[in-house]
Amino acid sequence: MSRKTILVTGGAGFIGSHLCLRLFDEGHRVICLDNCFTGSIDNLGERYREMVLSGRFEFVRHDVVDPIKIEVDQIYHLACPASPVHYQHNPVKTIKTNVIGTYNMLGLAKRAFGRMFQASTSEVYGDPAVHPQPEDYWGNVNPIGIRSCYDEGKRVAETLMFDYHRQHKLEIRVARIFNTYGPNMAVNDGRVMSNFICQALRGEPLTVYGDGSQTRSFCYVSDLVDGFVRLMNSNETGPINLGNDRELTMLELVNAIEKAVGRKLAVTNKPLPQDDPKQRQPDLTKARTLLGYEPRVSLEDGIRRTVDYFKKALAVSAS
Ligand code: NAD
Ligand code: UDP
């Protein structure tokens, strides 16, 4: 495989940090661009020094809302806060990141004749009326709700991707990512997996929103990153769903975390947030047949590895 120069925006975040490591280990030159809003270069851990010293890794602190010129072969565009707590913190900035940020990265890809990958989301399906969700489902999204800055922002980003493809013949890849978890999620991330595990480890009750009957399907991060690389290096534009199709309710997730920590956990109920999707499960037919993609890490294994990570992360944040 030839060595490429690859830009990863949002590369200091949860998924981006795993992607940077994977691409670096494949021998590529990796440029990690991030404004460190929800990510940190600490996510590269002990590998950071070695990577920089190799001359094949560079960190650029930059906001994708501002244009930048870099010569690259491929762009994985991940920059955007992903947790509802973080993307609702400054919704106008979230829209700017999704729309202007994607526009800027498309300009960069066009200028460099590069290939551009967009980290889209299952949120483009909104609160889905079709279940499981195939890629040809157009979704059920509230355009003016509190999740819209993210959902509609990502939908416009997909539109921009396909307009650049049609109008400028740009090579594009669009992945629709379903709920992903694993090491390097931030302790204060606010998503259900990190909340539940941190609450369990701190001896606090688990905050179940609503009655806990809503479903999600959780993918371990190494499986997702494998899907990213397969899609980027395939001939498919997408959109293609990536995730794990094992669906469970939030109450079933509580049980899975009880098994991982080896004890019964107290639960406290909180109101269901506005527009919270009732069900979510990817139809992975396209990913399986077109990319040979298969999620391999079981929920039990993935939760165990994530619990181990959060034990260390909580110890560091307490010291
Ligand atoms: P994350 O919040 O850990 O990572 C996002 C990264 O983008 C952070 O490092 C953050 O600092 C950076 N960032 C945010 N705004 C930026 C800006 N304006 N300029 C430069 N950098 C910026 O989230 P994640 O879970 O790693 O998500 C990565 C991508 O995957 C996001 O685009 C997200 O929408 C998408 N996604 C994630 C999931 C999931 O379950 N984790 C699901 C669907 C889609
Ligand atoms: N949720 C919960 N308790 C929490 C955080 C989230 O019950 O502490 C619920 C949330 O209402 C949603 C599901 O868990 O139904 C997944 O939420 P998350 O924020 O992880 O991701 P989403 O898929 O909603 O973007």
mmCIF file of C-alpha atoms and ligand atoms in Angstrom, residues 10 12-15 34-39 62-64 78-82 93 97 119-121 150 154 177-180 191, ligand 1:
data_model
loop_
_atom_site.group_PDB
_atom_site.id
_atom_site.type_symbol
_atom_site.label_atom_id
_atom_site.label_comp_id
_atom_site.label_asym_id
_atom_site.label_seq_id
_atom_site.Cartn_x
_atom_site.Cartn_y
_atom_site.Cartn_z
ATOM 1 C CA GLY A 10 -11.539 16.003 14.953
ATOM 2 C CA ALA A 12 -8.028 14.482 18.985
ATOM 3 C CA GLY A 13 -11.562 13.321 19.821
ATOM 4 C CA PHE A 14 -12.849 9.933 20.846
ATOM 5 C CA ILE A 15 -13.166 8.232 17.433
ATOM 6 C CA ASP A 34 -8.656 19.782 16.066
ATOM 7 C CA ASN A 35 -9.771 22.842 18.048
ATOM 8 C CA CYS A 36 -9.800 20.735 21.251
ATOM 9 C CA PHE A 37 -13.401 21.679 22.125
ATOM 10 C CA THR A 38 -14.306 18.147 23.232
ATOM 11 C CA GLY A 39 -11.076 16.329 22.358
ATOM 12 C CA HIS A 62 -7.351 24.834 14.173
ATOM 13 C CA ASP A 63 -11.079 25.422 13.920
ATOM 14 C CA VAL A 64 -12.653 23.973 10.744
ATOM 15 C CA LEU A 78 -14.893 14.108 11.904
ATOM 16 C CA ALA A 79 -14.687 17.551 13.515
ATOM 17 C CA CYS A 80 -17.972 18.150 15.323
ATOM 18 C CA PRO A 81 -19.104 17.624 18.914
ATOM 19 C CA ALA A 82 -21.071 14.346 18.978
ATOM 20 C CA LYS A 93 -21.479 26.934 16.553
ATOM 21 C CA THR A 97 -19.051 23.507 12.289
ATOM 22 C CA ALA A 119 -18.542 11.261 9.423
ATOM 23 C CA SER A 120 -22.308 11.500 9.126
ATOM 24 C CA THR A 121 -24.697 10.003 11.627
ATOM 25 C CA TYR A 150 -26.732 18.525 14.811
ATOM 26 C CA LYS A 154 -25.223 16.749 9.307
ATOM 27 C CA ILE A 177 -22.336 6.230 12.112
ATOM 28 C CA PHE A 178 -24.535 4.619 14.765
ATOM 29 C CA ASN A 179 -23.858 4.922 18.520
ATOM 30 C CA THR A 180 -20.209 4.104 19.145
ATOM 31 C CA ARG A 191 -23.655 10.092 26.405
HETATM 32 P P1 NAD B 1 -15.852 13.848 19.993
HETATM 33 O O1 NAD B 1 -16.602 15.004 20.539
HETATM 34 O O2 NAD B 1 -15.061 13.012 20.942
HETATM 35 O O3 NAD B 1 -14.860 14.295 18.840
HETATM 36 C C1 NAD B 1 -15.088 15.402 18.014
HETATM 37 C C2 NAD B 1 -13.777 16.139 17.842
HETATM 38 O O4 NAD B 1 -13.996 17.256 16.979
HETATM 39 C C3 NAD B 1 -13.225 16.698 19.166
HETATM 40 O O5 NAD B 1 -11.864 16.409 19.298
HETATM 41 C C4 NAD B 1 -13.469 18.194 19.050
HETATM 42 O O6 NAD B 1 -12.559 18.969 19.795
HETATM 43 C C5 NAD B 1 -13.365 18.410 17.552
HETATM 44 N N1 NAD B 1 -14.073 19.593 17.073
HETATM 45 C C6 NAD B 1 -15.345 19.966 17.363
HETATM 46 N N2 NAD B 1 -15.643 21.102 16.728
HETATM 47 C C7 NAD B 1 -14.535 21.443 15.993
HETATM 48 C C8 NAD B 1 -14.222 22.524 15.136
HETATM 49 N N3 NAD B 1 -15.104 23.502 14.895
HETATM 50 N N4 NAD B 1 -12.995 22.561 14.563
HETATM 51 C C9 NAD B 1 -12.078 21.593 14.818
HETATM 52 N N5 NAD B 1 -12.327 20.553 15.649
HETATM 53 C C10 NAD B 1 -13.539 20.480 16.222
HETATM 54 O O7 NAD B 1 -16.908 12.956 19.204
HETATM 55 P P2 NAD B 1 -16.769 11.537 18.488
HETATM 56 O O8 NAD B 1 -17.717 10.627 19.145
HETATM 57 O O9 NAD B 1 -15.357 11.150 18.364
HETATM 58 O O10 NAD B 1 -17.377 11.889 17.068
HETATM 59 C C11 NAD B 1 -16.559 12.091 15.927
HETATM 60 C C12 NAD B 1 -17.430 12.280 14.699
HETATM 61 O O11 NAD B 1 -18.254 11.128 14.499
HETATM 62 C C13 NAD B 1 -18.372 13.476 14.801
HETATM 63 O O12 NAD B 1 -18.443 14.110 13.543
HETATM 64 C C14 NAD B 1 -19.706 12.850 15.124
HETATM 65 O O13 NAD B 1 -20.774 13.618 14.644
HETATM 66 C C15 NAD B 1 -19.614 11.516 14.406
HETATM 67 N N6 NAD B 1 -20.500 10.510 15.039
HETATM 68 C C16 NAD B 1 -20.155 9.937 16.226
HETATM 69 C C17 NAD B 1 -21.017 9.017 16.809
HETATM 70 C C18 NAD B 1 -20.691 8.328 18.105
HETATM 71 O O14 NAD B 1 -21.502 7.527 18.595
HETATM 72 N N7 NAD B 1 -19.539 8.540 18.714
HETATM 73 C C19 NAD B 1 -22.226 8.696 16.178
HETATM 74 C C20 NAD B 1 -22.544 9.332 14.985
HETATM 75 C C21 NAD B 1 -21.652 10.228 14.410
#
